[in-house]
């Protein structure tokens, strides 16, 4: 008899859980935006960053000399904001960029490779991508009325 009650409880909780999971998923993606940018035949997909991704950038920037922070912020942001280039995931491209077979292709090595790729691009390309990212971020903020929330 006790097992039957546990099964009923599990079923009830799973139904609640599904709607809570859906709500949590909706909440997590609230304000997320993506955009495709075409630059001379190359298609870049960028997205807004999560709070965790922003925090990681800030933590890394704080470890850098003050003089170099401004130079690094654009590359670090774009390395997280770019998700695809010409239908290839940016991580896949970064993984192919790691040529040293002795290096383990872990998360940190991929982040380093993505930053190296960004830093090798022409500044006109990174400037355009960063300008598009800032516009996407502004559009995302407007879509959820961030200013109204701040002034409330």
C-alpha atoms as one frame of an Amber mdcrd trajectory, in Angstrom:
protein
   0.000   0.000   0.000   2.845   2.373   0.779   4.370   1.835  -2.695   1.070
   2.780  -4.350   0.977   6.066  -2.415   4.575   6.787  -3.378   3.743   6.174
  -7.049   0.754   8.540  -6.860   2.875  11.167  -5.169   5.586  10.801  -7.813
   3.033  11.193 -10.622   1.549  14.317  -9.030   4.976  15.793  -8.483   6.074
  14.998 -12.029   3.052  16.870 -13.421   3.864  19.869 -11.230   7.515  19.496
 -12.084   6.869  19.587 -15.820   5.000  22.876 -15.615   7.643  24.253 -13.235
  10.377  23.009 -15.563   8.635  24.699 -18.481   8.308  27.921 -16.522  11.955
  27.777 -15.428  13.037  27.116 -19.013  10.948  30.091 -20.217  12.440  32.246
 -17.475  16.010  31.259 -18.355  15.496  32.153 -22.015  13.531  35.346 -21.312
  15.270  38.166 -23.146  17.593  35.878 -25.100  18.090  37.046 -28.656  19.960
  35.745 -31.698  20.886  37.416 -34.935  22.632  36.488 -38.172  25.120  38.944
 -39.608  26.467  38.675 -43.142  29.940  40.090 -43.711  31.306  39.597 -47.225
  29.866  36.120 -47.663  30.505  34.943 -44.116  27.472  34.394 -41.937  27.931
  34.938 -38.211  25.269  33.942 -35.686  25.493  35.894 -32.451  23.452  35.686
 -29.272  23.026  37.633 -26.086  24.977  36.329 -23.117  23.711  34.749 -19.936
  24.520  36.232 -16.553  26.966  33.361 -16.005  28.801  34.109 -19.266  28.998
  37.807 -18.323  30.350  36.877 -14.896  33.049  34.675 -16.451  34.159  37.555
 -18.671  34.320  39.968 -15.724  36.270  37.460 -13.607  38.800  36.983 -16.408
  39.072  40.713 -17.049  39.844  41.353 -13.392  42.871  39.052 -13.682  44.288
  41.183 -16.511  46.288  44.374 -16.070  44.076  47.435 -16.074  45.779  48.777
 -19.210  44.833  45.692 -21.251  41.246  45.167 -20.026  39.630  47.448 -22.560
  41.429  45.705 -25.407  40.374  42.244 -24.221  36.705  42.862 -23.418  35.595
  42.887 -27.062  37.357  39.627 -27.949  36.144  37.881 -24.795  32.564  39.012
 -25.392  32.554  38.004 -29.051  34.115  34.632 -28.257  31.024  33.866 -26.168
  28.445  35.716 -28.295  29.335  34.086 -31.630  27.654  30.706 -31.874  28.108
  29.865 -35.569  30.148  30.898 -38.555  28.838  29.680 -41.925  26.730  26.938
 -40.288  29.679  25.574 -38.288  29.491  25.896 -34.535  32.147  28.255 -33.243
  33.282  25.563 -30.808  33.810  23.152 -33.714  35.932  25.746 -35.523  37.883
  26.495 -32.344  38.459  22.802 -31.764  39.912  22.494 -35.269  42.139  25.504
 -34.478  43.802  23.614 -31.607  46.638  22.009 -33.514  48.684  20.664 -30.620
  47.489  17.063 -30.265  48.927  16.886 -26.764  46.497  19.572 -25.599  43.251
  18.288 -24.264  40.342  19.984 -26.030  38.591  20.946 -22.824  36.413  23.968
 -22.127  39.336  26.245 -21.225  41.346  25.314 -24.322  38.267  25.945 -26.482
  37.778  29.384 -24.888  41.428  30.213 -25.537  41.142  29.043 -29.158  37.952
  31.070 -29.694  39.673  34.179 -28.328  42.708  33.554 -30.541  40.454  33.325
 -33.598  38.699  36.591 -32.702  42.037  38.324 -32.142  43.250  37.233 -35.601
  40.249  38.788 -37.377  40.562  42.208 -38.948  39.527  44.984 -36.583  36.874
  46.149 -39.056  35.204  42.725 -38.752  35.357  42.620 -34.954  34.124  46.222
 -34.773  31.110  45.348 -36.948  30.358  42.176 -34.956  30.627  44.004 -31.640
  28.402  46.848 -32.879  25.809  44.247 -33.949  26.121  42.530 -30.565  25.506
  45.813 -28.734  22.434  46.486 -30.932  21.143  42.973 -30.212  21.640  43.502
 -26.485  19.787  46.822 -26.640  16.933  45.209 -28.556  16.771  42.384 -26.003
  16.604  44.873 -23.130  13.840  46.823 -24.843  11.856  43.639 -25.470  11.566
  43.029 -21.735  11.282  46.704 -20.752  14.440  46.794 -18.639  14.232  50.568
 -18.266  10.725  50.323 -16.798  11.940  47.701 -14.331  14.952  49.845 -13.314
  12.785  52.919 -12.791  10.035  51.121 -10.892
